[in-house]
mmCIF file of C-alpha atoms in Angstrom:
data_model
loop_
_atom_site.group_PDB
_atom_site.id
_atom_site.type_symbol
_atom_site.label_atom_id
_atom_site.label_comp_id
_atom_site.label_asym_id
_atom_site.label_seq_id
_atom_site.Cartn_x
_atom_site.Cartn_y
_atom_site.Cartn_z
ATOM 1 C CA MET A 1 -12.820 15.693 15.380
ATOM 2 C CA ALA A 2 -14.689 12.513 15.347
ATOM 3 C CA SER A 3 -16.050 10.080 18.022
ATOM 4 C CA SER A 4 -18.049 6.796 18.070
ATOM 5 C CA ALA A 5 -18.524 3.987 20.419
ATOM 6 C CA GLY A 6 -15.330 4.561 22.285
ATOM 7 C CA ILE A 7 -13.284 5.622 19.583
ATOM 8 C CA LEU A 8 -11.967 9.326 19.469
ATOM 9 C CA VAL A 9 -10.086 10.485 16.123
ATOM 10 C CA SER A 10 -8.302 13.780 16.153
ATOM 11 C CA ALA A 11 -6.013 16.012 14.223
ATOM 12 C CA LYS A 12 -2.493 15.664 15.532
ATOM 13 C CA SER A 13 -0.171 18.547 15.175
ATOM 14 C CA GLY A 14 3.594 19.096 15.843
ATOM 15 C CA LEU A 15 5.088 16.440 13.731
ATOM 16 C CA PRO A 16 8.026 17.430 11.302
ATOM 17 C CA VAL A 17 7.064 18.175 7.692
ATOM 18 C CA PRO A 18 8.884 19.560 4.645
ATOM 19 C CA GLU A 19 9.175 23.608 4.517
ATOM 20 C CA ASP A 20 7.241 23.791 1.449
ATOM 21 C CA THR A 21 4.329 21.719 2.681
ATOM 22 C CA LYS A 22 1.999 24.825 2.827
ATOM 23 C CA GLU A 23 2.465 25.373 -0.679
ATOM 24 C CA LYS A 24 0.366 22.106 -1.422
ATOM 25 C CA LYS A 25 2.228 21.757 -4.973
ATOM 26 C CA HIS A 26 0.245 18.839 -5.789
ATOM 27 C CA HIS A 27 -2.935 20.481 -5.497
ATOM 28 C CA LEU A 28 -3.932 21.683 -9.179
ATOM 29 C CA PRO A 29 -6.653 24.795 -9.778
ATOM 30 C CA ASN A 30 -9.412 22.782 -10.917
ATOM 31 C CA GLY A 31 -9.675 20.722 -7.541
ATOM 32 C CA ARG A 32 -7.655 17.584 -9.002
ATOM 33 C CA PHE A 33 -3.969 16.415 -7.870
ATOM 34 C CA ALA A 34 -0.987 15.956 -9.457
ATOM 35 C CA ASN A 35 2.924 14.686 -9.042
ATOM 36 C CA PRO A 36 4.697 17.488 -8.518
ATOM 37 C CA TRP A 37 8.224 16.286 -9.294
ATOM 38 C CA PRO A 38 10.519 15.890 -12.427
ATOM 39 C CA SER A 39 10.481 12.079 -11.501
ATOM 40 C CA TRP A 40 7.000 11.948 -13.071
ATOM 41 C CA HIS A 41 5.438 12.256 -16.335
ATOM 42 C CA ASP A 42 2.229 11.811 -17.680
ATOM 43 C CA ILE A 43 1.374 8.471 -19.066
ATOM 44 C CA ASP A 44 0.169 7.950 -22.682
ATOM 45 C CA ARG A 45 -2.975 6.178 -21.951
ATOM 46 C CA VAL A 46 -3.970 5.427 -25.305
ATOM 47 C CA ALA A 47 -0.904 3.583 -26.061
ATOM 48 C CA VAL A 48 -1.208 1.602 -22.749
ATOM 49 C CA GLY A 49 -4.532 0.768 -23.832
ATOM 50 C CA LYS A 50 -3.651 -0.364 -27.255
ATOM 51 C CA TRP A 51 -1.076 -2.328 -25.723
ATOM 52 C CA ALA A 52 -3.249 -4.153 -23.178
ATOM 53 C CA ILE A 53 -5.592 -4.853 -25.826
ATOM 54 C CA THR A 54 -2.911 -6.450 -28.044
ATOM 55 C CA GLY A 55 -1.497 -8.723 -25.194
ATOM 56 C CA PHE A 56 -5.046 -10.114 -24.258
ATOM 57 C CA LEU A 57 -5.929 -10.584 -28.082
ATOM 58 C CA GLY A 58 -2.453 -12.097 -28.889
ATOM 59 C CA ASN A 59 -2.210 -14.072 -25.771
ATOM 60 C CA GLN A 60 0.950 -12.442 -24.658
ATOM 61 C CA TRP A 61 0.268 -11.956 -21.052
ATOM 62 C CA PRO A 62 2.359 -14.052 -18.466
ATOM 63 C CA LYS A 63 1.366 -17.538 -18.387
ATOM 64 C CA VAL A 64 0.103 -18.463 -15.029
ATOM 65 C CA GLU A 65 -0.199 -22.287 -13.134
ATOM 66 C CA PRO A 66 -1.505 -23.351 -10.420
ATOM 67 C CA GLY A 67 0.090 -23.250 -7.009
ATOM 68 C CA MET A 68 2.813 -20.877 -8.327
ATOM 69 C CA VAL A 69 2.457 -18.556 -5.642
ATOM 70 C CA SER A 70 2.160 -20.262 -2.054
ATOM 71 C CA VAL A 71 -0.867 -19.868 0.199
ATOM 72 C CA VAL A 72 -1.036 -20.569 3.978
ATOM 73 C CA LYS A 73 -3.766 -19.900 5.986
ATOM 74 C CA PRO A 74 -2.971 -16.942 8.326
ATOM 75 C CA GLN A 75 -3.077 -17.085 12.119
ATOM 76 C CA PHE A 76 -4.339 -14.251 14.013
ATOM 77 C CA GLU A 77 -3.984 -13.421 17.894
ATOM 78 C CA GLU A 78 -7.962 -13.654 19.233
ATOM 79 C CA SER A 79 -6.846 -11.177 21.951
ATOM 80 C CA ARG A 80 -5.212 -7.768 22.039
ATOM 81 C CA THR A 81 -2.980 -8.820 25.006
ATOM 82 C CA ASP A 82 -1.559 -11.706 23.174
ATOM 83 C CA VAL A 83 0.488 -9.252 20.655
ATOM 84 C CA LYS A 84 3.975 -8.414 22.464
ATOM 85 C CA ASP A 85 5.661 -7.663 19.087
ATOM 86 C CA LEU A 86 5.024 -6.192 15.764
ATOM 87 C CA ARG A 87 3.171 -8.380 13.517
ATOM 88 C CA ALA A 88 2.388 -8.064 9.815
ATOM 89 C CA THR A 89 0.484 -10.638 7.854
ATOM 90 C CA TRP A 90 0.343 -10.347 3.860
ATOM 91 C CA LEU A 91 -3.154 -10.957 2.768
ATOM 92 C CA GLY A 92 -2.239 -10.957 -0.983
ATOM 93 C CA HIS A 93 -1.477 -7.717 -3.425
ATOM 94 C CA ALA A 94 -1.033 -4.660 -1.185
ATOM 95 C CA CYS A 95 -3.166 -6.144 1.400
ATOM 96 C CA PHE A 96 -1.712 -6.260 4.948
ATOM 97 C CA LEU A 97 -3.303 -6.693 8.766
ATOM 98 C CA VAL A 98 -0.645 -5.548 10.903
ATOM 99 C CA GLU A 99 -0.871 -5.993 14.724
ATOM 100 C CA PHE A 100 0.835 -3.832 17.125
ATOM 101 C CA PRO A 101 2.407 -4.129 20.319
ATOM 102 C CA GLY A 102 -0.448 -3.164 22.792
ATOM 103 C CA GLY A 103 -3.346 -4.626 20.654
ATOM 104 C CA PHE A 104 -4.130 -1.920 17.869
ATOM 105 C CA ARG A 105 -4.589 -3.414 14.401
ATOM 106 C CA ALA A 106 -4.476 -1.738 11.078
ATOM 107 C CA LEU A 107 -5.686 -2.986 7.664
ATOM 108 C CA PHE A 108 -4.105 -1.844 4.708
ATOM 109 C CA ASP A 109 -5.914 -1.739 1.300
ATOM 110 C CA PRO A 110 -8.150 -4.683 1.402
ATOM 111 C CA VAL A 111 -9.381 -6.213 -1.778
ATOM 112 C CA PHE A 112 -11.096 -9.450 -1.018
ATOM 113 C CA CYS A 113 -13.115 -9.923 -4.476
ATOM 114 C CA GLN A 114 -12.674 -12.066 -7.358
ATOM 115 C CA ARG A 115 -11.589 -9.447 -9.934
ATOM 116 C CA CYS A 116 -9.943 -6.107 -9.429
ATOM 117 C CA SER A 117 -12.493 -4.401 -11.740
ATOM 118 C CA PRO A 118 -15.426 -2.485 -11.768
ATOM 119 C CA VAL A 119 -17.847 -5.496 -12.562
ATOM 120 C CA GLN A 120 -17.133 -9.210 -11.184
ATOM 121 C CA PHE A 121 -17.811 -10.633 -14.577
ATOM 122 C CA MET A 122 -14.684 -9.382 -16.284
ATOM 123 C CA GLY A 123 -11.409 -7.847 -15.637
ATOM 124 C CA PRO A 124 -8.085 -9.366 -14.243
ATOM 125 C CA ALA A 125 -8.993 -12.575 -12.051
ATOM 126 C CA ARG A 126 -7.093 -13.748 -8.936
ATOM 127 C CA TYR A 127 -4.788 -16.584 -9.689
ATOM 128 C CA THR A 128 -4.069 -16.968 -6.129
ATOM 129 C CA LYS A 129 -6.872 -17.113 -3.700
ATOM 130 C CA VAL A 130 -7.634 -15.197 -0.908
ATOM 131 C CA PRO A 131 -5.843 -16.572 2.084
ATOM 132 C CA CYS A 132 -8.649 -15.995 4.560
ATOM 133 C CA GLU A 133 -12.017 -14.308 4.596
ATOM 134 C CA ILE A 134 -12.470 -11.083 6.414
ATOM 135 C CA GLU A 135 -14.687 -12.404 8.544
ATOM 136 C CA ASP A 136 -11.757 -14.561 9.832
ATOM 137 C CA MET A 137 -10.091 -11.674 11.146
ATOM 138 C CA PRO A 138 -10.973 -11.171 14.966
ATOM 139 C CA ILE A 139 -10.152 -7.390 15.040
ATOM 140 C CA VAL A 140 -9.715 -4.396 13.129
ATOM 141 C CA ASP A 141 -9.197 -0.841 14.306
ATOM 142 C CA ALA A 142 -8.424 1.116 11.403
ATOM 143 C CA VAL A 143 -8.621 0.465 7.623
ATOM 144 C CA ILE A 144 -6.186 2.464 5.778
ATOM 145 C CA ILE A 145 -6.650 3.148 2.013
ATOM 146 C CA SER A 146 -3.734 4.391 -0.492
ATOM 147 C CA HIS A 147 -5.871 5.414 -3.497
ATOM 148 C CA ALA A 148 -9.077 4.752 -5.321
ATOM 149 C CA HIS A 149 -7.912 2.188 -8.191
ATOM 150 C CA TYR A 150 -9.660 -1.274 -8.158
ATOM 151 C CA ASP A 151 -6.925 -3.544 -6.869
ATOM 152 C CA HIS A 152 -6.904 -1.189 -3.727
ATOM 153 C CA LEU A 153 -10.157 -0.253 -2.994
ATOM 154 C CA ASP A 154 -13.128 -2.702 -3.508
ATOM 155 C CA VAL A 155 -16.676 -1.891 -2.672
ATOM 156 C CA THR A 156 -17.830 -5.269 -1.522
ATOM 157 C CA SER A 157 -14.557 -5.845 0.501
ATOM 158 C CA VAL A 158 -15.431 -2.433 2.501
ATOM 159 C CA LYS A 159 -18.933 -3.250 2.921
ATOM 160 C CA ARG A 160 -17.987 -6.896 4.504
ATOM 161 C CA ILE A 161 -15.448 -4.829 6.654
ATOM 162 C CA HIS A 162 -18.226 -2.194 7.907
ATOM 163 C CA ALA A 163 -20.531 -5.388 8.647
ATOM 164 C CA LYS A 164 -18.076 -7.233 10.364
ATOM 165 C CA PHE A 165 -16.394 -4.433 12.044
ATOM 166 C CA PRO A 166 -18.746 -1.688 12.488
ATOM 167 C CA ASN A 167 -16.309 0.827 14.756
ATOM 168 C CA ALA A 168 -13.638 0.270 12.337
ATOM 169 C CA HIS A 169 -12.376 3.694 11.371
ATOM 170 C CA PHE A 170 -11.428 4.291 7.614
ATOM 171 C CA PHE A 171 -8.312 6.626 6.778
ATOM 172 C CA VAL A 172 -8.293 7.735 3.390
ATOM 173 C CA PRO A 173 -6.446 10.279 0.950
ATOM 174 C CA LEU A 174 -8.298 13.623 -0.071
ATOM 175 C CA GLY A 175 -11.683 13.463 -1.963
ATOM 176 C CA ASN A 176 -12.659 9.854 -0.939
ATOM 177 C CA HIS A 177 -14.486 10.397 2.029
ATOM 178 C CA LYS A 178 -17.879 11.087 -0.182
ATOM 179 C CA TRP A 179 -17.282 7.921 -1.675
ATOM 180 C CA PHE A 180 -17.510 5.918 1.737
ATOM 181 C CA LYS A 181 -20.620 8.317 2.902
ATOM 182 C CA SER A 182 -22.391 6.840 -0.199
ATOM 183 C CA LEU A 183 -22.096 3.496 1.349
ATOM 184 C CA GLY A 184 -23.219 4.584 4.608
ATOM 185 C CA ILE A 185 -19.978 4.709 6.435
ATOM 186 C CA ASP A 186 -19.210 7.941 8.485
ATOM 187 C CA ASN A 187 -16.326 6.799 10.338
ATOM 188 C CA CYS A 188 -14.067 7.999 7.808
ATOM 189 C CA THR A 189 -11.067 10.559 8.040
ATOM 190 C CA GLU A 190 -9.670 12.431 5.060
ATOM 191 C CA GLN A 191 -5.896 13.413 5.176
ATOM 192 C CA ASP A 192 -3.686 15.393 2.747
ATOM 193 C CA TRP A 193 0.033 14.602 2.521
ATOM 194 C CA TRP A 194 1.924 15.530 5.534
ATOM 195 C CA GLN A 195 -1.441 15.498 7.647
ATOM 196 C CA ASP A 196 -1.278 13.419 10.762
ATOM 197 C CA THR A 197 -4.324 11.998 13.126
ATOM 198 C CA GLU A 198 -4.477 10.509 16.508
ATOM 199 C CA ILE A 199 -6.821 7.598 17.275
ATOM 200 C CA ASN A 200 -7.791 6.518 20.643
ATOM 201 C CA ILE A 201 -9.688 3.302 21.390
ATOM 202 C CA GLU A 202 -11.575 2.509 24.559
ATOM 203 C CA VAL A 203 -11.236 -1.336 25.181
ATOM 204 C CA LYS A 204 -13.170 -3.173 27.760
ATOM 205 C CA ALA A 205 -11.657 -6.215 29.182
ATOM 206 C CA LYS A 206 -13.630 -8.648 31.490
ATOM 207 C CA GLU A 207 -11.783 -9.698 34.771
ATOM 208 C CA THR A 208 -12.301 -13.409 35.309
ATOM 209 C CA ALA A 209 -11.930 -13.004 39.070
ATOM 210 C CA THR A 210 -14.483 -10.602 39.767
ATOM 211 C CA ASP A 211 -16.854 -11.050 36.533
ATOM 212 C CA GLY A 212 -16.417 -7.239 36.220
ATOM 213 C CA GLU A 213 -15.225 -5.083 33.721
ATOM 214 C CA THR A 214 -11.744 -2.953 33.452
ATOM 215 C CA THR A 215 -11.502 -0.242 30.478
ATOM 216 C CA SER A 216 -8.200 0.291 28.817
ATOM 217 C CA SER A 217 -7.204 2.035 25.578
ATOM 218 C CA VAL A 218 -4.912 1.699 22.667
ATOM 219 C CA SER A 219 -3.930 4.472 20.503
ATOM 220 C CA ALA A 220 -1.931 5.077 17.392
ATOM 221 C CA THR A 221 -0.757 7.783 15.270
ATOM 222 C CA ILE A 222 -1.715 7.614 11.510
ATOM 223 C CA SER A 223 -0.163 9.734 9.010
ATOM 224 C CA ASN A 224 -0.377 10.581 5.301
ATOM 225 C CA PHE A 225 2.838 10.842 3.211
ATOM 226 C CA PRO A 226 3.055 11.570 -0.679
ATOM 227 C CA CYS A 227 3.872 8.881 -3.199
ATOM 228 C CA GLN A 228 4.043 8.975 -6.720
ATOM 229 C CA HIS A 229 0.893 7.679 -8.620
ATOM 230 C CA THR A 230 -2.458 8.593 -9.998
ATOM 231 C CA ALA A 231 -6.118 7.773 -8.988
ATOM 232 C CA GLY A 232 -9.499 7.205 -10.546
ATOM 233 C CA ARG A 233 -12.440 4.573 -10.668
ATOM 234 C CA THR A 234 -14.140 6.025 -14.147
ATOM 235 C CA LEU A 235 -13.057 7.512 -17.254
ATOM 236 C CA THR A 236 -13.915 10.904 -15.993
ATOM 237 C CA ASP A 237 -12.502 11.331 -12.437
ATOM 238 C CA LEU A 238 -8.984 11.133 -13.363
ATOM 239 C CA ASN A 239 -6.922 12.346 -10.158
ATOM 240 C CA SER A 240 -10.016 13.788 -8.650
ATOM 241 C CA THR A 241 -8.993 11.999 -5.589
ATOM 242 C CA LEU A 242 -5.519 11.950 -4.197
ATOM 243 C CA TRP A 243 -3.058 8.978 -3.814
ATOM 244 C CA SER A 244 -0.622 8.305 -0.554
ATOM 245 C CA SER A 245 1.753 6.177 1.394
ATOM 246 C CA TRP A 246 0.945 6.013 4.881
ATOM 247 C CA GLY A 247 2.848 5.576 8.465
ATOM 248 C CA VAL A 248 1.281 4.436 11.532
ATOM 249 C CA THR A 249 3.040 4.374 14.947
ATOM 250 C CA SER A 250 1.430 2.338 18.093
ATOM 251 C CA GLY A 251 2.841 0.478 20.936
ATOM 252 C CA GLY A 252 6.293 1.652 20.369
ATOM 253 C CA LYS A 253 6.590 0.515 16.855
ATOM 254 C CA SER A 254 6.201 2.272 13.368
ATOM 255 C CA VAL A 255 5.376 0.978 10.048
ATOM 256 C CA PHE A 256 5.701 2.441 6.419
ATOM 257 C CA PHE A 257 3.249 1.452 3.811
ATOM 258 C CA ALA A 258 4.237 2.809 0.631
ATOM 259 C CA GLY A 259 0.849 2.277 -1.117
ATOM 260 C CA ASP A 260 1.254 2.223 -5.058
ATOM 261 C CA THR A 261 3.852 3.976 -6.349
ATOM 262 C CA GLY A 262 6.403 4.629 -8.920
ATOM 263 C CA TYR A 263 9.977 6.073 -8.288
ATOM 264 C CA ARG A 264 11.785 7.497 -11.563
ATOM 265 C CA ALA A 265 10.360 7.802 -14.982
ATOM 266 C CA VAL A 266 12.201 5.687 -17.368
ATOM 267 C CA PRO A 267 12.450 6.093 -21.091
ATOM 268 C CA GLN A 268 12.294 3.164 -23.456
ATOM 269 C CA VAL A 269 15.634 1.286 -23.337
ATOM 270 C CA ALA A 270 17.222 -1.630 -25.697
ATOM 271 C CA GLU A 271 16.052 -5.170 -24.522
ATOM 272 C CA GLY A 272 18.634 -6.125 -21.971
ATOM 273 C CA GLU A 273 19.880 -2.674 -21.318
ATOM 274 C CA ASP A 274 20.161 -1.718 -17.424
ATOM 275 C CA ASP A 275 18.144 1.645 -17.073
ATOM 276 C CA TYR A 276 20.144 2.354 -13.777
ATOM 277 C CA GLY A 277 23.406 1.895 -15.864
ATOM 278 C CA GLU A 278 25.747 5.028 -16.200
ATOM 279 C CA LYS A 279 23.799 6.477 -18.942
ATOM 280 C CA TYR A 280 20.450 6.933 -16.908
ATOM 281 C CA GLN A 281 22.193 7.651 -13.753
ATOM 282 C CA ASP A 282 20.975 11.593 -13.640
ATOM 283 C CA LEU A 283 17.215 10.493 -14.151
ATOM 284 C CA PRO A 284 15.332 12.191 -11.296
ATOM 285 C CA HIS A 285 13.454 10.112 -8.819
ATOM 286 C CA CYS A 286 10.919 10.925 -6.443
ATOM 287 C CA PRO A 287 12.339 12.840 -3.721
ATOM 288 C CA ALA A 288 9.416 12.534 -1.466
ATOM 289 C CA PHE A 289 10.665 9.064 0.040
ATOM 290 C CA LYS A 290 13.892 10.705 1.371
ATOM 291 C CA GLN A 291 11.956 13.177 2.893
ATOM 292 C CA ILE A 292 9.583 10.649 4.639
ATOM 293 C CA GLY A 293 12.700 8.869 5.876
ATOM 294 C CA ASP A 294 14.702 12.147 7.438
ATOM 295 C CA LEU A 295 11.411 13.435 8.881
ATOM 296 C CA ARG A 296 9.757 10.494 10.147
ATOM 297 C CA GLY A 297 11.754 7.542 10.095
ATOM 298 C CA PRO A 298 13.454 5.327 10.725
ATOM 299 C CA PHE A 299 10.356 2.769 10.568
ATOM 300 C CA ASP A 300 10.636 -0.658 12.150
ATOM 301 C CA LEU A 301 8.749 -2.300 9.116
ATOM 302 C CA GLY A 302 8.205 -1.146 5.372
ATOM 303 C CA MET A 303 5.652 -2.603 3.002
ATOM 304 C CA ILE A 304 7.017 -1.784 -0.400
ATOM 305 C CA PRO A 305 5.496 -2.766 -3.922
ATOM 306 C CA ILE A 306 8.163 -4.740 -6.040
ATOM 307 C CA GLY A 307 5.618 -5.708 -9.022
ATOM 308 C CA ALA A 308 3.517 -4.641 -12.046
ATOM 309 C CA TYR A 309 6.526 -2.845 -13.750
ATOM 310 C CA SER A 310 6.548 -4.126 -17.282
ATOM 311 C CA PRO A 311 6.551 -2.632 -19.739
ATOM 312 C CA ARG A 312 9.100 -0.414 -18.063
ATOM 313 C CA HIS A 313 8.641 2.693 -20.188
ATOM 314 C CA PHE A 314 4.971 2.630 -19.513
ATOM 315 C CA MET A 315 4.676 1.569 -15.947
ATOM 316 C CA SER A 316 8.021 3.006 -14.484
ATOM 317 C CA PRO A 317 6.493 6.813 -13.502
ATOM 318 C CA MET A 318 3.615 4.912 -11.629
ATOM 319 C CA HIS A 319 4.722 1.404 -10.261
ATOM 320 C CA ALA A 320 8.231 0.522 -8.892
ATOM 321 C CA ASN A 321 10.481 -2.285 -10.133
ATOM 322 C CA PRO A 322 12.475 -4.269 -7.449
ATOM 323 C CA TYR A 323 15.402 -1.817 -7.895
ATOM 324 C CA ASP A 324 13.344 1.080 -7.455
ATOM 325 C CA SER A 325 11.769 -0.843 -4.342
ATOM 326 C CA VAL A 326 15.219 -1.183 -2.421
ATOM 327 C CA ASN A 327 15.632 2.453 -3.197
ATOM 328 C CA ILE A 328 12.405 3.464 -1.428
ATOM 329 C CA PHE A 329 13.575 0.986 1.365
ATOM 330 C CA VAL A 330 16.741 2.656 1.774
ATOM 331 C CA ASP A 331 15.294 6.086 1.416
ATOM 332 C CA THR A 332 12.255 5.849 3.924
ATOM 333 C CA LYS A 333 14.979 4.218 6.635
ATOM 334 C CA CYS A 334 13.158 0.998 7.001
ATOM 335 C CA LYS A 335 14.662 -1.275 9.117
ATOM 336 C CA LYS A 336 13.118 -4.373 7.571
ATOM 337 C CA ALA A 337 10.672 -4.526 4.636
ATOM 338 C CA LEU A 338 8.054 -6.911 3.062
ATOM 339 C CA GLY A 339 7.276 -6.904 -0.748
ATOM 340 C CA MET A 340 3.660 -6.549 -1.712
ATOM 341 C CA HIS A 341 1.906 -5.545 -5.183
ATOM 342 C CA TRP A 342 2.701 -8.960 -6.767
ATOM 343 C CA GLY A 343 1.703 -12.439 -6.989
ATOM 344 C CA THR A 344 -2.344 -12.149 -7.253
ATOM 345 C CA TRP A 345 -3.490 -10.625 -10.503
ATOM 346 C CA VAL A 346 -1.753 -10.318 -13.921
ATOM 347 C CA LEU A 347 -1.564 -6.567 -14.412
ATOM 348 C CA THR A 348 1.597 -6.167 -16.455
ATOM 349 C CA ASN A 349 3.936 -8.368 -18.585
ATOM 350 C CA GLU A 350 6.551 -9.266 -16.479
ATOM 351 C CA PRO A 351 6.745 -13.117 -15.594
ATOM 352 C CA ILE A 352 4.632 -14.199 -12.288
ATOM 353 C CA LEU A 353 7.818 -14.910 -10.250
ATOM 354 C CA GLU A 354 10.104 -12.296 -11.560
ATOM 355 C CA PRO A 355 9.619 -9.978 -8.893
ATOM 356 C CA PRO A 356 10.848 -11.761 -6.061
ATOM 357 C CA GLN A 357 13.607 -12.940 -8.088
ATOM 358 C CA LYS A 358 14.757 -9.500 -9.244
ATOM 359 C CA LEU A 359 14.296 -8.512 -5.611
ATOM 360 C CA ARG A 360 17.207 -10.547 -4.563
ATOM 361 C CA ASP A 361 19.170 -9.150 -7.306
ATOM 362 C CA ALA A 362 18.156 -5.672 -6.398
ATOM 363 C CA LEU A 363 19.237 -5.999 -2.847
ATOM 364 C CA LYS A 364 22.776 -7.605 -3.642
ATOM 365 C CA TRP A 365 23.311 -4.425 -6.234
ATOM 366 C CA LYS A 366 22.633 -1.923 -3.342
ATOM 367 C CA GLY A 367 24.977 -4.233 -0.883
ATOM 368 C CA ILE A 368 21.971 -5.581 1.412
ATOM 369 C CA PRO A 369 21.914 -9.063 2.635
ATOM 370 C CA GLU A 370 19.286 -10.854 0.163
ATOM 371 C CA VAL A 371 17.470 -12.773 2.895
ATOM 372 C CA GLY A 372 16.181 -11.551 6.500
ATOM 373 C CA VAL A 373 16.143 -7.862 5.453
ATOM 374 C CA PHE A 374 13.466 -7.025 2.776
ATOM 375 C CA ASP A 375 11.861 -10.216 2.302
ATOM 376 C CA VAL A 376 9.033 -11.907 0.137
ATOM 377 C CA VAL A 377 6.480 -14.284 2.078
ATOM 378 C CA ALA A 378 3.684 -16.587 1.289
ATOM 379 C CA THR A 379 0.145 -15.190 0.784
ATOM 380 C CA GLY A 380 -1.195 -15.599 4.514
ATOM 381 C CA GLU A 381 2.016 -15.641 6.039
ATOM 382 C CA SER A 382 3.112 -13.663 9.093
ATOM 383 C CA ARG A 383 6.300 -12.191 10.001
ATOM 384 C CA VAL A 384 7.069 -10.984 13.848
ATOM 385 C CA PHE A 385 9.581 -8.039 14.159
ATOM 386 C CA THR A 386 11.159 -7.802 17.457
ATOM 387 C CA ASP A 387 14.018 -5.337 18.546
ATOM 388 C CA GLU A 388 16.495 -8.413 18.234
ATOM 389 C CA ALA A 389 14.934 -9.389 14.874
#
């Protein structure tokens, strides 16, 4: 249990978990972590490195033109009491600010730097600008991190968030707390898969009639879930920290944040061949998402990755393509979803605008309406999710 400045963070028990949770199959004897499912296979990192270098030297990366991805300036509610419905704002790549009824606000995977790289003089550079700055956000209660890769965890962004919102509490997968502690950030809670935490925040609001103060509170349940990925920030710390998806429930609404994940490992197929065709229909898929949906769903909103999937035989174990994304949406029992993990940096070689186009095809393939259920929004755009929507 931890507390600071009117914030109480404590473990929560009693929520349903899979029967084999205590076996901790994703924990290795050497203290590192693994994906414990047949849907995963290890990536040939030497081959991936050669592919990346060859693509860079041969100028084979997707072509980027200004304005390919629309950017709008986000509008946030200044007061907690102004938030009546669930509201999500996409801030680029995997970053969302979610405002819950009752006033709780969670920021997911905030990366506001120019390059997602250990250094800012080289590495993938933004081709879509940030829609706002950290300092433009009025309230952040919780910051939720999926894993330690540079496009999801940025040291400068974390420092700026802590400076602007010193009481904001960070929720991270196992092994990441020491990194935050090295930055002087103690308000950080580590969680393993299927662990839950309750956060309660004391809120003081002035009463204009008496010039006095009243105290109320907002609360949320922060749930750590599995996903299929890897983690690391150096050449020597591969999988020494965990990767996670997350659920957050507050104000009678719940959201699922898939983080960064694959769904099924696909072999190299002939160009134009459908890897969801009959020949590949028995490839195993990650069972964790159906467990999440069955045990903790339905969710009012899912935030699900749709990009960085090509070449498929390299990327499929760890990155979903839109067909995988729609299956994750169905498995987790999300009522609505927004696509993420595209439109910000060139990380793989699918065309820039292909992910949202393929998403529409995948929705049609699954018999889901192409508009209004699992959508893509402009960078900085907000969507409001009501009971009627």
